mmCIF file of C-alpha atoms and ligand atoms in Angstrom:
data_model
loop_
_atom_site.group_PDB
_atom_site.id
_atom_site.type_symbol
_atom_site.label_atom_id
_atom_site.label_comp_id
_atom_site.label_asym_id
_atom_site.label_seq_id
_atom_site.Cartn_x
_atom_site.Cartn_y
_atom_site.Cartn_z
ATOM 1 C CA UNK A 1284 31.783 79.878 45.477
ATOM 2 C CA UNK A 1285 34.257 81.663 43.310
ATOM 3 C CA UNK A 1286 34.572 85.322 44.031
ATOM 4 C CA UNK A 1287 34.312 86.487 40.722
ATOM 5 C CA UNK A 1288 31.014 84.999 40.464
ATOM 6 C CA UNK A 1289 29.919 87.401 42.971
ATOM 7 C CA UNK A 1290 31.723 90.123 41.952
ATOM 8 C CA UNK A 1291 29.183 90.107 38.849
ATOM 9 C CA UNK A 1292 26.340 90.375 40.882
ATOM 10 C CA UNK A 1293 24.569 93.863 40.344
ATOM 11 C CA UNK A 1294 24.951 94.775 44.349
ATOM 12 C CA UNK A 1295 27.530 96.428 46.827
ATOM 13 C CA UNK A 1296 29.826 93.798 48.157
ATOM 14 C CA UNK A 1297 31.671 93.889 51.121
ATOM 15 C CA UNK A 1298 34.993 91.902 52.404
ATOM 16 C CA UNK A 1299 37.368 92.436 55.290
ATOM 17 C CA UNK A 1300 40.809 90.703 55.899
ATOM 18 C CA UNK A 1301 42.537 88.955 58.541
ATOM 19 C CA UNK A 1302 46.301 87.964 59.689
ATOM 20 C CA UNK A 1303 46.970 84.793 60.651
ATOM 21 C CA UNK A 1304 49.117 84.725 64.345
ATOM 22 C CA UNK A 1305 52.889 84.887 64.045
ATOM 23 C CA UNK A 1306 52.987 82.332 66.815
ATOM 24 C CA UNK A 1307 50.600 79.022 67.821
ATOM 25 C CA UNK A 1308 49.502 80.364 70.717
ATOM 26 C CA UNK A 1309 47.646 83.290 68.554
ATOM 27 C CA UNK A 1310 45.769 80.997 66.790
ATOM 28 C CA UNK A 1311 42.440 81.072 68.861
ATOM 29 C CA UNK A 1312 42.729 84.896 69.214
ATOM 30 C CA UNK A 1313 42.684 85.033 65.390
ATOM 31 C CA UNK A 1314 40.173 82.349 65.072
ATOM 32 C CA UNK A 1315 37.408 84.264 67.506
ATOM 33 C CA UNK A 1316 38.063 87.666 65.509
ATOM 34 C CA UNK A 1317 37.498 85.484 62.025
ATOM 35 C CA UNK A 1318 33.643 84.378 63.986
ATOM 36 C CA UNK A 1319 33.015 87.834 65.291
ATOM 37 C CA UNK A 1320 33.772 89.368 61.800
ATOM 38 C CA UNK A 1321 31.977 86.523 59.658
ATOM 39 C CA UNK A 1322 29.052 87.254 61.763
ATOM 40 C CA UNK A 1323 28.908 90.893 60.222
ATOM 41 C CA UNK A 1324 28.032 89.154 57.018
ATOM 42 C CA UNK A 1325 30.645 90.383 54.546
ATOM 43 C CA UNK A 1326 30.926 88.329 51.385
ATOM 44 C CA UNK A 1327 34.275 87.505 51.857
ATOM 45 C CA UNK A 1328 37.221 87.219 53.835
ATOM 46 C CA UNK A 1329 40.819 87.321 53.011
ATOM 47 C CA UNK A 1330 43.697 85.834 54.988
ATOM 48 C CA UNK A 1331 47.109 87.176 54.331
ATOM 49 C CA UNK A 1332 50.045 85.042 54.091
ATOM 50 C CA UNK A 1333 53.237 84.932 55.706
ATOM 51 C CA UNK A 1334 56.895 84.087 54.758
ATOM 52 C CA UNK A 1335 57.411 80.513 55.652
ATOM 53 C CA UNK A 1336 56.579 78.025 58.723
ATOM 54 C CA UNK A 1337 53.280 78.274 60.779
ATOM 55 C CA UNK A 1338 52.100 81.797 59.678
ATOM 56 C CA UNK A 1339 51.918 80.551 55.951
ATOM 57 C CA UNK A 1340 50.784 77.049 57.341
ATOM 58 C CA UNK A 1341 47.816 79.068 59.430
ATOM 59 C CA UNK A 1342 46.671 80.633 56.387
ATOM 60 C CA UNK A 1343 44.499 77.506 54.869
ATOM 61 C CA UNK A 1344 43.623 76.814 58.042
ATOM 62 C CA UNK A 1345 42.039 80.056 58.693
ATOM 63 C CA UNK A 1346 40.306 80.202 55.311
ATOM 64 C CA UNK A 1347 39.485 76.669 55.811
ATOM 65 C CA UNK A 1348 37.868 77.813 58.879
ATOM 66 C CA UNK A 1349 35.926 80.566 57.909
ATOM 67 C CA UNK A 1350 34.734 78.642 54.238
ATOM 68 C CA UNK A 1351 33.502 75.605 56.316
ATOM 69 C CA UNK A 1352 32.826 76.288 59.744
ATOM 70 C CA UNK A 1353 31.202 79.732 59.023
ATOM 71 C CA UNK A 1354 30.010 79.435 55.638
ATOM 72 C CA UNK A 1355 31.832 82.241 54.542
ATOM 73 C CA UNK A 1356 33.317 82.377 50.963
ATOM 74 C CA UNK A 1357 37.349 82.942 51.762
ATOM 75 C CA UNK A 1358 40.497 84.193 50.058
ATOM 76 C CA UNK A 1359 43.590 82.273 50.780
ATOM 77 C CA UNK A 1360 46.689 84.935 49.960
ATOM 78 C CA UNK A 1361 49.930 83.353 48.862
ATOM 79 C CA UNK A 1362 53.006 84.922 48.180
ATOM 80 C CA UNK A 1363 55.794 82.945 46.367
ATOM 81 C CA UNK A 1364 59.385 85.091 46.659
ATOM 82 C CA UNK A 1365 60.035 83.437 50.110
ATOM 83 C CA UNK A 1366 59.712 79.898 48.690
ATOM 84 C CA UNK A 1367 60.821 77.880 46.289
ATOM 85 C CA UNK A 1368 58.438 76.651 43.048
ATOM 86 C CA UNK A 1369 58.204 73.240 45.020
ATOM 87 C CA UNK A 1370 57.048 74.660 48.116
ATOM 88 C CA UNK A 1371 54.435 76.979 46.442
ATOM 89 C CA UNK A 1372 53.277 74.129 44.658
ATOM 90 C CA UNK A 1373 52.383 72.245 47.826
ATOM 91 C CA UNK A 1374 50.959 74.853 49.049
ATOM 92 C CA UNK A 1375 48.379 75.021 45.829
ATOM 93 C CA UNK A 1376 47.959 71.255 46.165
ATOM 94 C CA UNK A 1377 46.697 71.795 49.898
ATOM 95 C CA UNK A 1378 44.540 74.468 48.979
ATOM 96 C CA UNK A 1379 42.398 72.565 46.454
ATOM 97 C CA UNK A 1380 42.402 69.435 48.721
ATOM 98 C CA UNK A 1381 40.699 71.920 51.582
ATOM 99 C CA UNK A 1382 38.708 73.283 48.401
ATOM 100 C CA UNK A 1383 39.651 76.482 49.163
ATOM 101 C CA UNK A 1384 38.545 78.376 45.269
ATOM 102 C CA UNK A 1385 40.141 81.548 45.894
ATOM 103 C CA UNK A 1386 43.506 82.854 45.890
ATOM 104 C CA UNK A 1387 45.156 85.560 45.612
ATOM 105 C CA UNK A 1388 48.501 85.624 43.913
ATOM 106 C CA UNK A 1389 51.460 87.454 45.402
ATOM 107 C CA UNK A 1390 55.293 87.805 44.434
ATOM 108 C CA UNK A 1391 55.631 89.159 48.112
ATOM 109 C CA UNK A 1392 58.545 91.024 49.917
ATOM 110 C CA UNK A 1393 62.229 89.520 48.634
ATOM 111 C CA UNK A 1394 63.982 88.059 51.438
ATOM 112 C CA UNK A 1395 66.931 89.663 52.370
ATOM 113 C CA UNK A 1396 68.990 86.143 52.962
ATOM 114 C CA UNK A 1397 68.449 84.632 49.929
ATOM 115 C CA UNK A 1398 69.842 84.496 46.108
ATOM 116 C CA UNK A 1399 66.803 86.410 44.117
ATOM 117 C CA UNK A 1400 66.030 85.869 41.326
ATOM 118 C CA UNK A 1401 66.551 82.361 41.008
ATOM 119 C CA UNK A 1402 65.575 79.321 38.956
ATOM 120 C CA UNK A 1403 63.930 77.483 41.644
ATOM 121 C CA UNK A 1404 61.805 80.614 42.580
ATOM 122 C CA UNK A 1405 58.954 82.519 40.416
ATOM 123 C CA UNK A 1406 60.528 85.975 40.150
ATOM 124 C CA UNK A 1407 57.153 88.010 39.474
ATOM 125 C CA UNK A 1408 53.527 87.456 40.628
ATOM 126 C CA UNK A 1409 52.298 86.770 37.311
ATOM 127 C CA UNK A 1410 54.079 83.853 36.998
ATOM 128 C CA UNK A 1411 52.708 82.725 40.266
ATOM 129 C CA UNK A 1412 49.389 83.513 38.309
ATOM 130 C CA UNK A 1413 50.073 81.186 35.469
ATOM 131 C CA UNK A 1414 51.440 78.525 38.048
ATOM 132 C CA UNK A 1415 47.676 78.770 39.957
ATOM 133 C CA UNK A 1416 45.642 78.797 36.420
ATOM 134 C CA UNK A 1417 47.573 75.613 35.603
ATOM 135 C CA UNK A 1418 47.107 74.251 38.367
ATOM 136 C CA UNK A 1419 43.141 73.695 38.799
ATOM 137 C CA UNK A 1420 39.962 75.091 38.762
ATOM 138 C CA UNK A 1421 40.447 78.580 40.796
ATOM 139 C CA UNK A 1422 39.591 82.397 41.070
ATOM 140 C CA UNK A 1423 42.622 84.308 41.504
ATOM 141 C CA UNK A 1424 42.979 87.934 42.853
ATOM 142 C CA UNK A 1425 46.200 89.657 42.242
ATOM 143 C CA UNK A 1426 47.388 93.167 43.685
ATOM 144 C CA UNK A 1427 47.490 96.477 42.309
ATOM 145 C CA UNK A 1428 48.751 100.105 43.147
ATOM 146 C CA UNK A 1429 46.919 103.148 42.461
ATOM 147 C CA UNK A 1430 49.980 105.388 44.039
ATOM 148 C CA UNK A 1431 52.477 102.797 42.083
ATOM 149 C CA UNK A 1432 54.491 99.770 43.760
ATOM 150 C CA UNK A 1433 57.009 101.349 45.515
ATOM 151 C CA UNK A 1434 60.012 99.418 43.297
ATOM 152 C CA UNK A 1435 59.109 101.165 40.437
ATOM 153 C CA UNK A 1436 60.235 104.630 39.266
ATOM 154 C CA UNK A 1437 57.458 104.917 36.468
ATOM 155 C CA UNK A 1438 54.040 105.006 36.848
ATOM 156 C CA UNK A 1439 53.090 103.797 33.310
ATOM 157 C CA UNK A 1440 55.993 100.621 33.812
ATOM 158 C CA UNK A 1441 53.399 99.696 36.809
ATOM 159 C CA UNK A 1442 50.385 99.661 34.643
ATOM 160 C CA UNK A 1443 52.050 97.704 31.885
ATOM 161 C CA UNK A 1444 52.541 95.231 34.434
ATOM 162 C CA UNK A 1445 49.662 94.597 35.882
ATOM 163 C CA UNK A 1446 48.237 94.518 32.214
ATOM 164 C CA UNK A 1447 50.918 91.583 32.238
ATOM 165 C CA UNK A 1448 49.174 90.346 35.040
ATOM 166 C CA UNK A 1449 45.909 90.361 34.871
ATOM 167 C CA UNK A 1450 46.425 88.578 30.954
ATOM 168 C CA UNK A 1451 48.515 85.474 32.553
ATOM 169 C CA UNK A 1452 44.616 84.781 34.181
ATOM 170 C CA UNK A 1453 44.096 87.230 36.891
ATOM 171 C CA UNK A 1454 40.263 87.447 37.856
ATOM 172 C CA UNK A 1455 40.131 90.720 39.557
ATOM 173 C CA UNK A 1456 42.573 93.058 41.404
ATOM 174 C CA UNK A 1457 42.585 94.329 44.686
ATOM 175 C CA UNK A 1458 44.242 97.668 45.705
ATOM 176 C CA UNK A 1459 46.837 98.321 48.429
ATOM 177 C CA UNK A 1460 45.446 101.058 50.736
ATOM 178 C CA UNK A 1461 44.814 104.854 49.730
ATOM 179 C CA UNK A 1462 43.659 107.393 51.946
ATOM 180 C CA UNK A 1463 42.790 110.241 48.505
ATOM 181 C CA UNK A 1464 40.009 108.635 46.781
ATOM 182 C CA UNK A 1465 40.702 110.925 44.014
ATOM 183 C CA UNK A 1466 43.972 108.895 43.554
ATOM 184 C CA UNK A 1467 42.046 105.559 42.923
ATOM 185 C CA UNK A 1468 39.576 107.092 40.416
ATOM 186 C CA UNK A 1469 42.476 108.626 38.604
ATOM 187 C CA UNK A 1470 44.531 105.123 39.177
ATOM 188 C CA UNK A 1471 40.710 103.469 37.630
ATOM 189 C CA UNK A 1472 40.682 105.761 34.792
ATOM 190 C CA UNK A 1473 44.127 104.810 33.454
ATOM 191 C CA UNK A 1474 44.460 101.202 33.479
ATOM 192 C CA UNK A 1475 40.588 101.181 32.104
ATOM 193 C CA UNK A 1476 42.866 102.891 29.244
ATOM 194 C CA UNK A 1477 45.063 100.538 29.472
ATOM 195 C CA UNK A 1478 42.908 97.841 28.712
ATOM 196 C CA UNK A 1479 42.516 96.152 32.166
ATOM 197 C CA UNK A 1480 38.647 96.047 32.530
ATOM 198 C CA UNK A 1481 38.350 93.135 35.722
ATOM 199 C CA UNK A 1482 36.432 94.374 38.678
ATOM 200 C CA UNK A 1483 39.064 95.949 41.308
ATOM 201 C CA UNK A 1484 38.237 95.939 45.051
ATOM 202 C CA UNK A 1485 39.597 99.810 46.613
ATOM 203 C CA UNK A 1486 41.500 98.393 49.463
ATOM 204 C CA UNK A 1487 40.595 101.020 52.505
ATOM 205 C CA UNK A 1488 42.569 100.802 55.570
ATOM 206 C CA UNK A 1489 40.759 102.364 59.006
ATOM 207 C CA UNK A 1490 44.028 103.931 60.802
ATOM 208 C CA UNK A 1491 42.994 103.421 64.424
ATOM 209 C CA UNK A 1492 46.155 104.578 66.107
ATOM 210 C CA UNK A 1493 49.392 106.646 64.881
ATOM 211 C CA UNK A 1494 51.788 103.970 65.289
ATOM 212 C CA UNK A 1495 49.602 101.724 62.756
ATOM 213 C CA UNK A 1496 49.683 105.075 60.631
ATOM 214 C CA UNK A 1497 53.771 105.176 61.017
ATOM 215 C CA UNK A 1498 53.820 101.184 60.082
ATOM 216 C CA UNK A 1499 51.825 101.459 56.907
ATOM 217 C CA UNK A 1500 53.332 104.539 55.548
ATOM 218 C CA UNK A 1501 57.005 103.249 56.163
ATOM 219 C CA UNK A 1502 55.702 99.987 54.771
ATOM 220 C CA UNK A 1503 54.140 101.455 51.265
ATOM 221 C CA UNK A 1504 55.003 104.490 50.517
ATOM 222 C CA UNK A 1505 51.413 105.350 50.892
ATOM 223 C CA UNK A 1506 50.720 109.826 50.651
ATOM 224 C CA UNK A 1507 48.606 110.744 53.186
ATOM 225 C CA UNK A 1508 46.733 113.713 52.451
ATOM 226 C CA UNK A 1509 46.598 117.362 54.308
ATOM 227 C CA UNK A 1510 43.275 116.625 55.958
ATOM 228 C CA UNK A 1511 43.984 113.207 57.034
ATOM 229 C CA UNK A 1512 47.456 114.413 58.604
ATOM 230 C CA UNK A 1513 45.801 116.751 60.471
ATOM 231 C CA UNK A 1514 43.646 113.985 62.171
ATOM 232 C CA UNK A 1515 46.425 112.533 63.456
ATOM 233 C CA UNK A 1516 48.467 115.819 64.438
ATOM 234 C CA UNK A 1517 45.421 116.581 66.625
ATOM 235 C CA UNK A 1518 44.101 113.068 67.790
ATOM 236 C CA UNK A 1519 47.270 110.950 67.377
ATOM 237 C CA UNK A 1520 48.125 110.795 71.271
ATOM 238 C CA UNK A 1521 44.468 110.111 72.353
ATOM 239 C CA UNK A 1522 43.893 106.646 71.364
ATOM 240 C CA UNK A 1523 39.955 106.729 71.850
ATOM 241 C CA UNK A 1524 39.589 109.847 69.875
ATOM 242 C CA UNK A 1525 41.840 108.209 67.327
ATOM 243 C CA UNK A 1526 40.099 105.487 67.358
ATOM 244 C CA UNK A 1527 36.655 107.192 66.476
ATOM 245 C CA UNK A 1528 38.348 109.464 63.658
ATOM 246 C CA UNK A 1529 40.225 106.534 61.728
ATOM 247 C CA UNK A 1530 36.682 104.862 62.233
ATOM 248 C CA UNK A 1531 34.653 107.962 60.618
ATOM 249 C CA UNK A 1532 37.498 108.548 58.009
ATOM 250 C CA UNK A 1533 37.474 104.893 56.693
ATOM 251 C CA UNK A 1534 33.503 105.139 56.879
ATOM 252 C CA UNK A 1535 34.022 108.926 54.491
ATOM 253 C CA UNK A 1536 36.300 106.877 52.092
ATOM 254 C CA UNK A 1537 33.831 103.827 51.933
ATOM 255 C CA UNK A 1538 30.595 106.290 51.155
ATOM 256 C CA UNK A 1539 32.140 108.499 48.516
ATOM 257 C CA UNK A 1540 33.574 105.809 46.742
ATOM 258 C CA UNK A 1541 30.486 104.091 46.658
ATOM 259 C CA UNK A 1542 28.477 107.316 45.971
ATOM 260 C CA UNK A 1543 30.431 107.574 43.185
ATOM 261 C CA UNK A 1544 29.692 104.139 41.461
ATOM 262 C CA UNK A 1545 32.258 101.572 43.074
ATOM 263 C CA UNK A 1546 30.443 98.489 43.838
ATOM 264 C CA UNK A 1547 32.745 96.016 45.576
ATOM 265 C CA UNK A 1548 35.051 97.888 48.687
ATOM 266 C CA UNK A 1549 38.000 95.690 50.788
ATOM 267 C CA UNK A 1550 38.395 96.290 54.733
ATOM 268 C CA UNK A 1551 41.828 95.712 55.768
ATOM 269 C CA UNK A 1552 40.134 95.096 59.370
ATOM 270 C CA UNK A 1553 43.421 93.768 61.240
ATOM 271 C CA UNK A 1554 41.653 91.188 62.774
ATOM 272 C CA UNK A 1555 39.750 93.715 64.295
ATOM 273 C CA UNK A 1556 35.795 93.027 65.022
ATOM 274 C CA UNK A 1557 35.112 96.310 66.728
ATOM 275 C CA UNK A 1558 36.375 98.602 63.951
ATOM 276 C CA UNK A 1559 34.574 96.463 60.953
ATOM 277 C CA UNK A 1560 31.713 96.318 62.948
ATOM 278 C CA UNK A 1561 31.681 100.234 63.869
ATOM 279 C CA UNK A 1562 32.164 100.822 60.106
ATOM 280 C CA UNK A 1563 29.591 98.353 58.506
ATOM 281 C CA UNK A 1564 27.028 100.276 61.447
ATOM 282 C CA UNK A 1565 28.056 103.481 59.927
ATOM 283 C CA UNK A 1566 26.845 101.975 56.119
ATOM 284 C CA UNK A 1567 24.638 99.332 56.888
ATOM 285 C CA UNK A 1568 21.250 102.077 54.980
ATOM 286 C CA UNK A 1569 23.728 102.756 52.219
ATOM 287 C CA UNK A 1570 24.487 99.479 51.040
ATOM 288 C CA UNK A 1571 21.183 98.463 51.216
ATOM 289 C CA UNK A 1572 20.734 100.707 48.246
HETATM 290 P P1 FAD B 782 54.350 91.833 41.342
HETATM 291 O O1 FAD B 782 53.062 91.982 40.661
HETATM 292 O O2 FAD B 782 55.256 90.725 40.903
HETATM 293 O O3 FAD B 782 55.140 93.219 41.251
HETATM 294 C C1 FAD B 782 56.335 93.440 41.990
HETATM 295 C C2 FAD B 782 57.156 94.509 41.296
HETATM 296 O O4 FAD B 782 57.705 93.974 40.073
HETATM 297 C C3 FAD B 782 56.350 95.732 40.874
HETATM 298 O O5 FAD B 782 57.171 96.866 40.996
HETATM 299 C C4 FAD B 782 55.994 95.445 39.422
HETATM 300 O O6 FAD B 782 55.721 96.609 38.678
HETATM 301 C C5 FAD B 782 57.277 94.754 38.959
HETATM 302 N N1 FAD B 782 57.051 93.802 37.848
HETATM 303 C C6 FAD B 782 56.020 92.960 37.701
HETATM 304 N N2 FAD B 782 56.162 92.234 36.574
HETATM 305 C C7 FAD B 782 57.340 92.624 36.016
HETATM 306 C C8 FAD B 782 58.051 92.237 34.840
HETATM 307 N N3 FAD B 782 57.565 91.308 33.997
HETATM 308 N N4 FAD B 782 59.249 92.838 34.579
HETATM 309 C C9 FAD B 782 59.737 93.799 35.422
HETATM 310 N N5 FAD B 782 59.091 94.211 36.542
HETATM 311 C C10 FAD B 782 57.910 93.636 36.835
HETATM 312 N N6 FAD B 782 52.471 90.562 51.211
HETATM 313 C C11 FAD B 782 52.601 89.444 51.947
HETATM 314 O O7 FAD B 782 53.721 89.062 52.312
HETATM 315 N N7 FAD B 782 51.500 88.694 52.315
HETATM 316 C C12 FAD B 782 50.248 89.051 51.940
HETATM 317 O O8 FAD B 782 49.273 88.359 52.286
HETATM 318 C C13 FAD B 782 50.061 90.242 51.164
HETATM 319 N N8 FAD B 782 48.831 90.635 50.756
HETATM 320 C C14 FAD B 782 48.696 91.756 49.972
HETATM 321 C C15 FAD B 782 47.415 92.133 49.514
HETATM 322 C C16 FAD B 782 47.247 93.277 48.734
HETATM 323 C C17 FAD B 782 45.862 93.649 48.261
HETATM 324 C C18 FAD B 782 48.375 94.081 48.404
HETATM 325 C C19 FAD B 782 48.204 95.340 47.591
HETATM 326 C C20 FAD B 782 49.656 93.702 48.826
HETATM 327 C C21 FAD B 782 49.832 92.544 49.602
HETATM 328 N N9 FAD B 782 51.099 92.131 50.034
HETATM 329 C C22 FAD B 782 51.242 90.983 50.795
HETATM 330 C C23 FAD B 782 52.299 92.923 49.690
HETATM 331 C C24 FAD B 782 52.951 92.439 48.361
HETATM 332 O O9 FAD B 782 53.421 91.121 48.527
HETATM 333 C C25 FAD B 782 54.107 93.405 48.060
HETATM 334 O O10 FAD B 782 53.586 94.667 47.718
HETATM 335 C C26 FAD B 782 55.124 92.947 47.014
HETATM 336 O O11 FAD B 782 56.238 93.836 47.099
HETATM 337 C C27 FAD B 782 54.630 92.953 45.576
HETATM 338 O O12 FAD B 782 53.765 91.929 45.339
HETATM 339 P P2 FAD B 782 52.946 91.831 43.930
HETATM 340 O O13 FAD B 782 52.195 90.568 43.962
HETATM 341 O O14 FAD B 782 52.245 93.091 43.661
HETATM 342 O O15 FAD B 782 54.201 91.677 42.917
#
């Protein structure tokens, strides 16, 4: 089923994400944490994608996995600045032949050893977009920034972007984590100006420890507000108390968002069953309603 589909649905959906193994010998690992979190009944799961060889290769598989030995709809991430147009192509060709119906288009990090931007590479996402649209019969799911990609100076440059985007045949957006709801409404609120009206998924990340916390901010840029910073000045070096704050702070995120209207909300779960599990206990009343 195509994700958009049930995106449209008048209900609360729920997906979580997982990371395929850097190495072979991760892959079973992954695969029991895909069963354990399919078993929580979200309505999706993503799998991210990696730059080249087996990580990139153990993304269909995983979303293979989880569409037909689960029967859970999946979202196959794919990122194209790491290979060239040929190699992305392949990858699309795969995809459709596992009839995998999702993806989610990604320019993806630059690679440091490489000439970029080149002719045998697509240089932005949305041409990745265009390339997928072309290409058969699928949903695709692009990225967005409510605190602004971390390449661009201006704020409004990143909005007339993903306006870019999202014309070339995006289907909806999901965002990269925020820990101030107050940022995504006011993120909602201007590209709804803009003109970008397709469903967008808040992205909310449960920090669990305060190296993860380190990791993401380097990684994004990401603010993280006065009240969350004091959870991890005062819980950061006890990993179980840690564990149950990033747990109740995710869960605060999920029910004011969804108190105040937002009807689809993305886990980045880590490949972590116990922490979407905790969290879908702490809402499972609340989206019932
Ligand atoms: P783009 O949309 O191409 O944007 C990249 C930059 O170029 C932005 O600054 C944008 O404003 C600018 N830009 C876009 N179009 C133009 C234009 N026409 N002219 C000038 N500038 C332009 N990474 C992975 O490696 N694997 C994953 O699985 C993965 N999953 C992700 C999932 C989500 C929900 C998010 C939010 C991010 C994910 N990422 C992943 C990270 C992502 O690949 C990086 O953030 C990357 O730097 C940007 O990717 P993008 O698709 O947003 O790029």
């Amino acid at each position: 089923m195509k994700i958009i589909d049930r995106l449209r649905e008048d209900k609360i959906h729920i997906s979580f994400e997982i990371f395929p193994p850097k190495t072979e010998a991760g892959i079973e690992k992954v695969m029991t944490a895909a069963d354990e979190i399919a078993g929580l009944g979200p309505d999706f799961i993503s799998v991210t994608y990696g730059a080249g060889g087996g990580t990139s290769r153990n993304t269909a598989r995983i979303a293979e996995h989880i569409k037909k030995e689960l029967g859970v709809e999946s979202l196959a991430h794919l990122t194209c600045a790491s290979s060239t147009k040929a190699e992305v192509r392949e990858v699309i060709r795969n995809l459709k032949e596992l009839g995998i119906e999702n993806i989610l288009a990604l320019r993806g990090d630059i690679p440091q050893d490489i000439q970029f931007p080149s002719e045998d590479r697509f240089r932005y996402a949305y041409e990745l977009v265009e390339e997928i649209r072309n290409s058969g019969d699928f949903c695709i799911g692009a990225a967005c920034y409510p605190e602004g990609h971390v390449e661009n100076e201006h704020k409004e440059d990143d909005i007339k972007y993903l306006r870019q985007k999202v014309e070339s045949g995006v289907d909806f957006l999901t965002t990269q984590m925020f820990f101030d709801n107050d940022i995504h409404y006011n993120f909602l609120y201007r590209i709804r100006e803009a003109g970008i009206t397709v469903p967008v998924l808040p992205g909310i990340m449960p920090i669990t420890s305060a190296r993860q916390m380190k990791r993401s901010c380097e990684l994004s840029g990401t603010v993280f507000p006065r009240r969350f910073q004091a959870i991890l000045d005062r819980f950061g070096d006890y990993p179980d108390a840690m564990l149950q704050a990033g747990i109740a702070y995710a869960t605060d995120q999920i029910i004011d968002l969804l108190a105040n209207g937002v009807k689809n909300i993305h886990i980045y779960s880590m490949n972590n069953p116990g922490v979407a599990g905790a969290i879908m206990g702490n809402i499972a009343e609340i989206i019932k309603c």
